[in-house]
Amino acid sequence: MSTLRIEGLHARIGDTEILHGIDLVVPAGEVHAIMGPNGSGKSTLSYVLSGRDGYEVTAGRALLGEQDLLAMEPEARAAAGLFLAFQYPVELPGVGNANFLRTALNAVRRARGEEELDAVRFLKLARAAMKSLAMADDMLKRQVNVGFSGGEKKRNEVLQMAILQPSLAILDETDSGLDIDALKIVADGVNALRGPQFSALVITHYQRLLDYIVPDRVHVLANGRIIRSGGPELAAELEAHGYAQIVAEAA
Amino acid sequence: MSAPTGGSAAAHSFLSRFEGLKSRLPGAAAPREAAAASFAAAGLPGRGLEAWKYTSLQPMADASFHEPFSLLAPCEELLALVPPPALALDAPRLVFRDGRLRADLSNPPDFFSSFSTAPELDADPRPLVALNTMLAEDGAVLDLPAGVDGGTLLLIHLASDLHGQPTAAHPRHIIRLGTGARLDLVEICVGTGCYLHNPVFRISLAANAALSHVRLQDESTAGFHLASIDVSAGAGALYDGFTFNAGSRLGRAETIATLAGPGARIHLDAAQLLRGRQHGDITTIIRHAAPHGASRQGVRHVLDGHARGVFAGRIEVARGAQKTDGYQMNQALLLSPDAEIDCKPELEIFADDVKCSHGATVGELDADQLFYLRARGVPAATARLMLIRAFLDDAIEGLEDPAVRATLAHVVDQRWSEPAL
């Protein structure tokens, strides 16, 4: 199915190379965590995979199933099943959340050759997803992320994910700015999607989120390379000893 | 002695038309002759005039404008250009074709009379108003007695060229609301080919009257739209104006609004969506002549291609106009490096106890917002339209009538989906 396969990925911003050769495989159905100190390239990896402007891939490739992600426009990557939960969800003043969600869903459905949803069927789907995320109905009427608290923004990301049904989700520091209750709700939202058709790359600085979204594998990213991989216990080790020791060992 | 030419082919064609038409024009000859002399001396307004600093009429100066022969011309194709949500409005309707009322297409309200039956002309020396005074054949005269609620009225202007030749229309609309009277006027201008639509509005509101005046300028992109709108608002009266410019090759609306009585309110909101080589000019003068008046102006431009937007907004506060509250905000979204916005706010304040503010912003579509939408699967073109709609909606959302909002949204989508000139 949709295995993510990253091979020898080098990327730079301007003249500065940030990723120095990433090799990573996330098989379909698995959740992998990427942990690492600030500036290690975690967010760059998420933006390169999702196609944000300003990043130049100088070598390597990234495949989702058979599809060459790096050759595709961002919207085509979304249609192919990739979803990036933003570290800093963007505010869209003047764009209603319901309109946004439905436009996105129908664009993705159209691209996947599926039938578009009318307003009634969409609302039913959205309300059910919101209920499981403990979101108030009025959030559909509000402008996208405008005036949302940090927790509301992150829940809105997970709502979008639940509605778009990606095969691969990249969660970029989704835990930042969340209190423990919101963290649990967000983790429940992600866990609800887990299954053989869904894989995730959970990017985080702290172990805390991984107590709730238990990963199959943990990778440590430092200075643009994955320097160590292991099971969930690696996260606990990092929490106990910090990154310095592992980075020093790898150097 | 040869007839004065006005200095350009276009001015010459207008003066020639007046010579040929004047014996048949309705009303007294003297004001028309005076206007003709004034227009012949001045010609089309040039960029030497401060009010025309950013808008050149050179693109129309070399054209000869012909008399439209349209009293019985079929209008189905032109009416089809009117946005469907507007045609669906359950309201009386006045349809003008090339500046003349088409009674066969209209169902006028009882407060309507035709300008042609009793023309009221004045000696306004501004060149385009003088041109209108010289050649105005028809227009809507709306006289609402005190206390009357006129509901919604649709004023449609249709125009076209004549077998490829430019034509010109100069309707004169006069709107008077008595004390406490109300009217929601929805004006829509559409057309095909090259023509000049040069309407003049004379609007006076008695105490506590309220006029909502939505103007949708969706003219042919080969056409010229030059509107002159004068408003006088009495004590406690409200003129709630909203102009949306999406059409014409060169469009300009000059509004001079006077807060003549205490507590009058003037809103001159506007938005324009211009592409290709379109030029759109919103020029306003707001005169606070009485105390406790409030004026508000929010203007938004979306400019693509080589389009050029102009906003010149002047607020004058007279010595006695204490407690005036004036607010003006001009915001532009430039979608291309070749698009241009010229913004000229002016405040002239002679009272010492007033609150006046103005501001301006210019920006591009936000790259983070575009990426966010695309990362959710929304194709780039749709994402751009959503953000443009959101920017314009901020201006449009203040309009009360959902059918009017739908009309404007329809025009945004239509214009955006067409290839630009």
XYZ file of C-alpha atoms in Angstrom, chain A residues 50-52 73-75 78 83-84 86 90-95 100 103-104 107-108 145 157 160, chain B residues 366 368-382 386-387 389-391 393-394 397:
48
model
C 4.553 18.574 1.504
C 5.949 20.852 -1.196
C 6.313 24.274 0.345
C 2.369 20.122 -6.712
C 1.321 20.435 -3.060
C -2.357 19.871 -3.927
C -2.652 16.002 -0.726
C -1.448 15.380 5.021
C 0.699 17.872 6.900
C 1.017 22.379 10.594
C -2.413 29.493 9.179
C -5.265 31.953 9.719
C -7.501 32.589 6.704
C -9.514 35.744 7.443
C -12.712 35.875 5.418
C -12.702 32.133 4.646
C -12.662 25.621 3.585
C -13.641 22.815 -0.722
C -10.604 20.841 0.399
C -10.962 18.881 -4.323
C -9.291 15.808 -2.892
C -8.176 29.574 12.600
C -5.788 20.422 12.100
C -9.101 18.387 8.704
C -0.030 35.595 1.393
C 1.624 30.901 3.729
C -2.141 31.074 3.184
C -1.799 29.806 -0.384
C 0.400 26.921 0.725
C -1.964 26.042 3.549
C -4.880 25.746 1.125
C -2.853 23.794 -1.434
C -1.527 21.461 1.258
C -5.177 20.623 1.901
C -5.648 19.651 -1.722
C -7.147 22.882 -3.046
C -5.755 23.563 -6.543
C -3.658 26.726 -6.813
C -6.152 28.649 -8.975
C -9.029 27.851 -6.614
C -10.726 31.825 -2.319
C -8.247 34.330 -0.908
C -12.973 36.390 -2.469
C -12.102 36.563 1.222
C -10.350 39.900 0.730
C -15.873 39.734 1.073
C -14.538 41.814 3.888
C -20.162 41.479 3.881
